[in-house]
mmCIF file of C-alpha atoms in Angstrom:
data_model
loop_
_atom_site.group_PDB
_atom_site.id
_atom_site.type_symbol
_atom_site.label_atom_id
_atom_site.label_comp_id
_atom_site.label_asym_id
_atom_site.label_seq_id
_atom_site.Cartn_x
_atom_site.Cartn_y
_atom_site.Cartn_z
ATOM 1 C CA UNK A 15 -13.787 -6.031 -9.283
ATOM 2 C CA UNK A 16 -12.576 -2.731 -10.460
ATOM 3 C CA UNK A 17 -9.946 -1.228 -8.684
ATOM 4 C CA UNK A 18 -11.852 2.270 -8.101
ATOM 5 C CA UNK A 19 11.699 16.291 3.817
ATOM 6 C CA UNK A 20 12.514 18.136 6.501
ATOM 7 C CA UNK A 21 15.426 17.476 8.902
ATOM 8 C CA UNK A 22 15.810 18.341 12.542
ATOM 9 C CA UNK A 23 18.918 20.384 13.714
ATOM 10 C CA UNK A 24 20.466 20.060 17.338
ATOM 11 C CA UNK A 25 22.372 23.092 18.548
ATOM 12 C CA UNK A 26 23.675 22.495 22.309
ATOM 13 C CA UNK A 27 24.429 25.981 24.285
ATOM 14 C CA UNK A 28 28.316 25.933 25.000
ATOM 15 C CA UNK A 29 29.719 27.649 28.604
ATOM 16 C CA UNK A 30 31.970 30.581 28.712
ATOM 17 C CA UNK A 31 35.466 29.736 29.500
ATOM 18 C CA UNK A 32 36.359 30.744 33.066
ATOM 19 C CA UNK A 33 39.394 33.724 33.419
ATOM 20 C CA UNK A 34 42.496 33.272 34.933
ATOM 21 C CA UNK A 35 43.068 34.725 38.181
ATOM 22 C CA UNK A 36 45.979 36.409 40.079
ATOM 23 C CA UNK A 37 46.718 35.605 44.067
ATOM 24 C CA UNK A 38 48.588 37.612 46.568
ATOM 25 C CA UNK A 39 50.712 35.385 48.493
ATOM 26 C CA UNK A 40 50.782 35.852 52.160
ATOM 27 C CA UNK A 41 53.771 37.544 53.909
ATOM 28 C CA UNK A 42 54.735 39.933 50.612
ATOM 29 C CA UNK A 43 53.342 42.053 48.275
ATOM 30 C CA UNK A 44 53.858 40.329 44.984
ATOM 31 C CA UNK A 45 52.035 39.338 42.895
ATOM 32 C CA UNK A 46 52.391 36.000 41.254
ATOM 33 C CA UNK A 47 50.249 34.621 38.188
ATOM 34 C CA UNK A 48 47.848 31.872 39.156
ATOM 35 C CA UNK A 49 46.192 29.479 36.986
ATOM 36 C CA UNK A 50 43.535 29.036 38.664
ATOM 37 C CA UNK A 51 42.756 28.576 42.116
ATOM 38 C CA UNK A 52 41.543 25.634 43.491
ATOM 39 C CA UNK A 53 38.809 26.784 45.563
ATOM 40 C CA UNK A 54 38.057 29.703 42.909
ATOM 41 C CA UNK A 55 37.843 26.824 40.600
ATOM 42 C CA UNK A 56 35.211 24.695 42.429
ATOM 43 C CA UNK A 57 33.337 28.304 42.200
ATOM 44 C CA UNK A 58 33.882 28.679 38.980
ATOM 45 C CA UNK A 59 32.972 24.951 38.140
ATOM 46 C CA UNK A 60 29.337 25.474 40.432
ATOM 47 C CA UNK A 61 28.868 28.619 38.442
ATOM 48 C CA UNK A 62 29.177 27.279 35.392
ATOM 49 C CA UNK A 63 26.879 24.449 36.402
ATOM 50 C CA UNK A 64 24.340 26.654 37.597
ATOM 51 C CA UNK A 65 24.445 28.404 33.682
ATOM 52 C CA UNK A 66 24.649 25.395 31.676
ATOM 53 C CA UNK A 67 22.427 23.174 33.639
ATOM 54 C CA UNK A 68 19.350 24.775 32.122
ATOM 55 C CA UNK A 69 21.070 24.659 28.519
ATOM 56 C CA UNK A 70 21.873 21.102 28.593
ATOM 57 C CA UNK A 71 18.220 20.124 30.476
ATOM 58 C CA UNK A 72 17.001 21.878 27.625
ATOM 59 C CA UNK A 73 19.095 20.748 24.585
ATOM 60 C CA UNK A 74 18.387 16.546 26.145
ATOM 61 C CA UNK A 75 14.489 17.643 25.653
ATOM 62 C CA UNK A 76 15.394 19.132 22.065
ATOM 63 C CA UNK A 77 17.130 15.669 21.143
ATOM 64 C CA UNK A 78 14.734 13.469 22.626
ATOM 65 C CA UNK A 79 12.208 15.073 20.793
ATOM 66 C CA UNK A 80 14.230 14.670 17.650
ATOM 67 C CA UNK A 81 14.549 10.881 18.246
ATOM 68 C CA UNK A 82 11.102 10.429 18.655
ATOM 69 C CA UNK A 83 10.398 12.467 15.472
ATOM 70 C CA UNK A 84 12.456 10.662 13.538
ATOM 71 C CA UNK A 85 10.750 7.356 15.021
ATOM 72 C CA UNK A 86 7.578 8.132 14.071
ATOM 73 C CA UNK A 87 8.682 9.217 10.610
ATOM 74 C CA UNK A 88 10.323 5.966 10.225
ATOM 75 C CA UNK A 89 7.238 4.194 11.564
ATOM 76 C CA UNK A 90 4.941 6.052 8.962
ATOM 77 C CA UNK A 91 7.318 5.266 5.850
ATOM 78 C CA UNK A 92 6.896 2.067 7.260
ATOM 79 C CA UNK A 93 2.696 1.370 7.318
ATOM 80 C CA UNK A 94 2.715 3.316 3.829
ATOM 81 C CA UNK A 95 4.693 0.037 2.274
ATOM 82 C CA UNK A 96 3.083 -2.177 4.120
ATOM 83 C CA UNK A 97 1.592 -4.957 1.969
ATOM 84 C CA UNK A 98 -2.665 -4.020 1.285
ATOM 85 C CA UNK A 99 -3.624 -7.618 1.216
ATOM 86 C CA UNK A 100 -4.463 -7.794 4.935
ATOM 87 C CA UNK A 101 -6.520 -4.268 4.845
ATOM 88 C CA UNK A 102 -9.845 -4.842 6.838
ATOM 89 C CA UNK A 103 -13.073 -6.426 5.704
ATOM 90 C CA UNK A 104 -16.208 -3.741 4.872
ATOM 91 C CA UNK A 105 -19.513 -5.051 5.847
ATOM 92 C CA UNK A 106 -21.775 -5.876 2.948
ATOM 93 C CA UNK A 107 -24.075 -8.850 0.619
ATOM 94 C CA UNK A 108 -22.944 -9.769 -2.722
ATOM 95 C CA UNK A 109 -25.039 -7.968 -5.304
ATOM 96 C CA UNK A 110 -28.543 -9.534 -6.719
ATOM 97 C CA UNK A 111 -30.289 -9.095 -10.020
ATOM 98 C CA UNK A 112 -28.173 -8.569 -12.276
ATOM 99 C CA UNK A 113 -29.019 -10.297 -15.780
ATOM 100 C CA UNK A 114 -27.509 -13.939 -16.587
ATOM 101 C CA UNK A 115 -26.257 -15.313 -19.687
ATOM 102 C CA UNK A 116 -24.344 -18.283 -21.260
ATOM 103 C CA UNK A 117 -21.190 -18.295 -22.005
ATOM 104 C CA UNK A 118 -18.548 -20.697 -23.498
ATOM 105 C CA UNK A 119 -14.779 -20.652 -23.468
ATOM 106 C CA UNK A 120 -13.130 -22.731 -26.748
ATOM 107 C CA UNK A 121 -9.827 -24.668 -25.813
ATOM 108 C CA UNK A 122 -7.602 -27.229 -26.965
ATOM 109 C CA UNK A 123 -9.004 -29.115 -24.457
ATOM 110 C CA UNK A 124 -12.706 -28.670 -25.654
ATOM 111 C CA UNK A 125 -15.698 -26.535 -25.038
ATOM 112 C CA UNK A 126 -16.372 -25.524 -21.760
ATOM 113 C CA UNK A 127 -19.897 -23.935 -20.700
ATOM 114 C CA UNK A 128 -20.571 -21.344 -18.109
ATOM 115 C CA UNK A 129 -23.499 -19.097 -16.558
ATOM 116 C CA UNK A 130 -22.515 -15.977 -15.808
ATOM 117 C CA UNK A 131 -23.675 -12.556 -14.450
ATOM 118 C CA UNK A 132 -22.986 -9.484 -16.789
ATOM 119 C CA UNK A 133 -21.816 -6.017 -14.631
ATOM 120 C CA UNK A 134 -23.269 -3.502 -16.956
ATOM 121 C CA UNK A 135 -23.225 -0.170 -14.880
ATOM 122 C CA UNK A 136 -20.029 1.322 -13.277
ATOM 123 C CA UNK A 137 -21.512 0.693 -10.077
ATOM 124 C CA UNK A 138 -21.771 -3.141 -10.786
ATOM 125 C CA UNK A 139 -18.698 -3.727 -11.805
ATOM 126 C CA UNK A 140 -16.770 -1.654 -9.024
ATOM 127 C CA UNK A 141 -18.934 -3.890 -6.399
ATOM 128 C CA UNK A 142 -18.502 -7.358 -8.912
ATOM 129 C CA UNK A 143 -17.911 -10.155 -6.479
ATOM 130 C CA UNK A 144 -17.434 -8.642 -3.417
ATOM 131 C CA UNK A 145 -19.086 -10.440 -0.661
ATOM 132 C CA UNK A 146 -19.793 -13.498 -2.605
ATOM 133 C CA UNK A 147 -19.014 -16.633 -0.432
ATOM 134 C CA UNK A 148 -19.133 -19.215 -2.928
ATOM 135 C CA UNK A 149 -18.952 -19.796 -6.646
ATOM 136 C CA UNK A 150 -19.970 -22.701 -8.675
ATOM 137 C CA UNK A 151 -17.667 -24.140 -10.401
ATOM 138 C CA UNK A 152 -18.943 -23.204 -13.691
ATOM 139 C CA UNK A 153 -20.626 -19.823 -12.695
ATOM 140 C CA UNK A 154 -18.853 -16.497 -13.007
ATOM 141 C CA UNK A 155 -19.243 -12.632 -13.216
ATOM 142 C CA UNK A 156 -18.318 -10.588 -16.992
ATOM 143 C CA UNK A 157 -17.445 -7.045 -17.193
ATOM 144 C CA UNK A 158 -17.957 -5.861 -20.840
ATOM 145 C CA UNK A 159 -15.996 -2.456 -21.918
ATOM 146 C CA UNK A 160 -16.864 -0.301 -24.757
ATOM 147 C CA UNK A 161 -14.577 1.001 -25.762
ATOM 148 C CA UNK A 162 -11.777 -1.626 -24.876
ATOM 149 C CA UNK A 163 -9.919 -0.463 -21.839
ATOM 150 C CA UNK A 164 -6.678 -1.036 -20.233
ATOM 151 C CA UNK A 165 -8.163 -2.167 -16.965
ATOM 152 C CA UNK A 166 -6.968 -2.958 -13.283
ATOM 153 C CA UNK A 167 -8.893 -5.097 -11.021
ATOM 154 C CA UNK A 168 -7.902 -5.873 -7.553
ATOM 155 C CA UNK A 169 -9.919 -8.028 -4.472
ATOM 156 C CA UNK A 170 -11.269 -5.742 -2.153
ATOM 157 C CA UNK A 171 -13.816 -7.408 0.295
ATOM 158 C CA UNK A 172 -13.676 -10.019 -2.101
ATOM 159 C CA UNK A 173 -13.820 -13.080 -0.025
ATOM 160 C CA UNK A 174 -13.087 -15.875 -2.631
ATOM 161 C CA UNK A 175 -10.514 -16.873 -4.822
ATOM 162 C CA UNK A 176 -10.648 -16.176 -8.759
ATOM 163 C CA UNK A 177 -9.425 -16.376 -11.940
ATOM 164 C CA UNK A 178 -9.599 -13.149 -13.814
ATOM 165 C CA UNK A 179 -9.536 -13.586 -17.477
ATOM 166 C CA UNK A 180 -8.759 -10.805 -19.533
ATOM 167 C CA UNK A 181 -10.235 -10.814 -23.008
ATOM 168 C CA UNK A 182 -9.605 -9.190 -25.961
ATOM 169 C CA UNK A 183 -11.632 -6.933 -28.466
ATOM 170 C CA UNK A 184 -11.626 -10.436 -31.244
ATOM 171 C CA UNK A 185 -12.578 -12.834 -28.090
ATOM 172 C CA UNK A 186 -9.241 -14.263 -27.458
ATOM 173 C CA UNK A 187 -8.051 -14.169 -23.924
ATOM 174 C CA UNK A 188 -4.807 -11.754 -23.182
ATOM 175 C CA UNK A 189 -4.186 -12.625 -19.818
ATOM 176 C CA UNK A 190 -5.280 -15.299 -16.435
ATOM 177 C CA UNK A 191 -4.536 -13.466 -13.366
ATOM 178 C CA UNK A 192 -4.892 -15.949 -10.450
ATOM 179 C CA UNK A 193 -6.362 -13.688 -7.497
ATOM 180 C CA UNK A 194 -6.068 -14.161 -3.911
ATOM 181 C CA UNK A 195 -8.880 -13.212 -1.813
ATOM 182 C CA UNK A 196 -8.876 -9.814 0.027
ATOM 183 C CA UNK A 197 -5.688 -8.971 -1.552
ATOM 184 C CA UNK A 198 -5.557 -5.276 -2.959
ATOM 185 C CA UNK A 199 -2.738 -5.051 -5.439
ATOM 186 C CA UNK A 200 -4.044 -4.420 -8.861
ATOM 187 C CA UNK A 201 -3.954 -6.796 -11.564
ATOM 188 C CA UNK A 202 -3.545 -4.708 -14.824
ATOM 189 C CA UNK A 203 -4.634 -6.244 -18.187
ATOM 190 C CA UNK A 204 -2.073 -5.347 -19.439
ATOM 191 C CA UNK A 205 -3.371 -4.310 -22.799
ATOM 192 C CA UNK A 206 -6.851 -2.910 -24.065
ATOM 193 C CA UNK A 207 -9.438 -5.242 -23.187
ATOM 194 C CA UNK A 208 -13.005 -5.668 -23.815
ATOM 195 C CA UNK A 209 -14.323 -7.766 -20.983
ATOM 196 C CA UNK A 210 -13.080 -9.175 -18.111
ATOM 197 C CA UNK A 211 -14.396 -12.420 -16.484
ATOM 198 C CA UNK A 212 -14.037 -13.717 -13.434
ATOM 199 C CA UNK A 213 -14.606 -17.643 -12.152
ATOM 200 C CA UNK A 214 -14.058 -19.946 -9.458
ATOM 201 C CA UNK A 215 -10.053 -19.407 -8.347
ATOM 202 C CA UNK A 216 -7.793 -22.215 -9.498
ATOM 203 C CA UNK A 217 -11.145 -23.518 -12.643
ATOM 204 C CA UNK A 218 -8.688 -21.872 -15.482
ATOM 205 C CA UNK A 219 -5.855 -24.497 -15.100
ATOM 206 C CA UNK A 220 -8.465 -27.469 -14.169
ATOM 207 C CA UNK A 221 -10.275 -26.496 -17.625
ATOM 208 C CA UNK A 222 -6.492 -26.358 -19.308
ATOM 209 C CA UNK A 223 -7.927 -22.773 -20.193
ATOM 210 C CA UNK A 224 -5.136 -20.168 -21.662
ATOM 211 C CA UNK A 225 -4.174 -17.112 -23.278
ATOM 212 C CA UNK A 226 -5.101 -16.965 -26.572
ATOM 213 C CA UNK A 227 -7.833 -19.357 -26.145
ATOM 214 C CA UNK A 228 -11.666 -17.946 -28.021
ATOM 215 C CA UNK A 229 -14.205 -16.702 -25.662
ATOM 216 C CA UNK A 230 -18.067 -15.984 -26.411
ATOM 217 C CA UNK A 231 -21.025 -14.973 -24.414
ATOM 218 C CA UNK A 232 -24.783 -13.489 -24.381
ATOM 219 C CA UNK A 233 -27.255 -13.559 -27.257
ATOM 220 C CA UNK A 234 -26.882 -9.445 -26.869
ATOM 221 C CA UNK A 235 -24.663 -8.646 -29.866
ATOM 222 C CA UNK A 236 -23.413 -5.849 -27.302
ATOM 223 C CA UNK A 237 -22.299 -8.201 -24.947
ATOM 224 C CA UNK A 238 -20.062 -10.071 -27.397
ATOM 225 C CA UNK A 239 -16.633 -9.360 -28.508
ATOM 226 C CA UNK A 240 -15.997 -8.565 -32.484
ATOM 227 C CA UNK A 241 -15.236 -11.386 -34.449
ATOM 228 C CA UNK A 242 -11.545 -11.791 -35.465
#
């Protein structure tokens, strides 16, 4: 049917360097130049626990945060590529009433005859075959385009196999996509186009059907291609 930087920056809270001290020795009254003491340093090292803890506890929740940020973000770019073809199956019935005419596809290996369902309205042709369960081997589904268009279709909730066959304004065929069922990536035409018809996946190369081979359908004049 058819197909209807921001970055994270850490900053971690440094401690003020301790000063150096001066001790008066015991016994005189000089005074001699002291490093730092080592029981003045175990005070100093507490203190400056006692400041930084907080800082650090908070800069470890500041880059744990980041991680997972950057997770998820990974995780999204992720799911956006992810391949469509196994998106999830809508609940519906393949569409009724639509009017039937013949059709025949001329080959080099003969004439080969079809009955086929003609999607008219926008609305038909965006639902086409979706539902359908099975397809006769010489039934099938046209989409007619006036003006010729250069048209995608894709397999949502489409739960068969086809060949779409991409035709041409003079009735020859551009282009045989082979479709897989459920599978969402668009299959261009490639080229304008002024029907599209879809059969039975795989009937195309039983048939020995190809590009360039003459296709003609309906005794509408409007549902025919022009005459090249």
């Amino acid at each position: 049917m058819v197909q209807s930087g921001s970055r994270l920056w850490l900053r971690q809270a440094s401690g003020r360097a301790g000063r150096r001290g001066r001790l008066r020795a015991h016994g005189d009254g000089t005074d001699r130049p002291l490093a730092r003491a080592p029981a003045r340093a175990e005070a100093g090292g507490a203190d400056r626990a006692q400041r930084e803890g907080p800082d650090r506890r908070r800069a470890a929740r500041v880059r744990r945060v980041g991680a997972l940020a950057l997770a998820f973000a990974a995780f999204t770019a992720c799911s956006a590529q992810a391949p469509a073809q196994n998106a999830p199956v809508e609940q519906g019935t393949p569409q009724t009433g639509l009017t039937q005419v013949p059709l025949t596809i001329r080959s080099a290996t003969g004439t080969h005859h079809f009955t086929v369902q003609v999607a008219e309205t926008p609305d038909q042709q965006e639902r086409g075959l979706m539902f359908t369960k099975s397809l006769g081997p010489d039934q099938g589904m046209i989409f007619p385009y006036d003006p010729p268009q250069d048209i995608s279709f894709w397999m949502k909730n489409t739960l068969i196999p086809l060949d779409i066959i991409f035709i041409r304004a003079n009735g020859t065929i551009a282009r045989i996509a082979r479709a897989k069922a459920l599978d969402e990536t668009p299959l261009p035409a490639g080229e304008p186009v002024a029907a599209v018809l879809e059969i039975r996946g795989g009937r195309a190369a039983e048939l020995g059907i190809k590009p360039g081979d003459k296709v003609d359908w309906g005794k509408d004049s409007s549902l025919r291609p022009e005459r090249g």
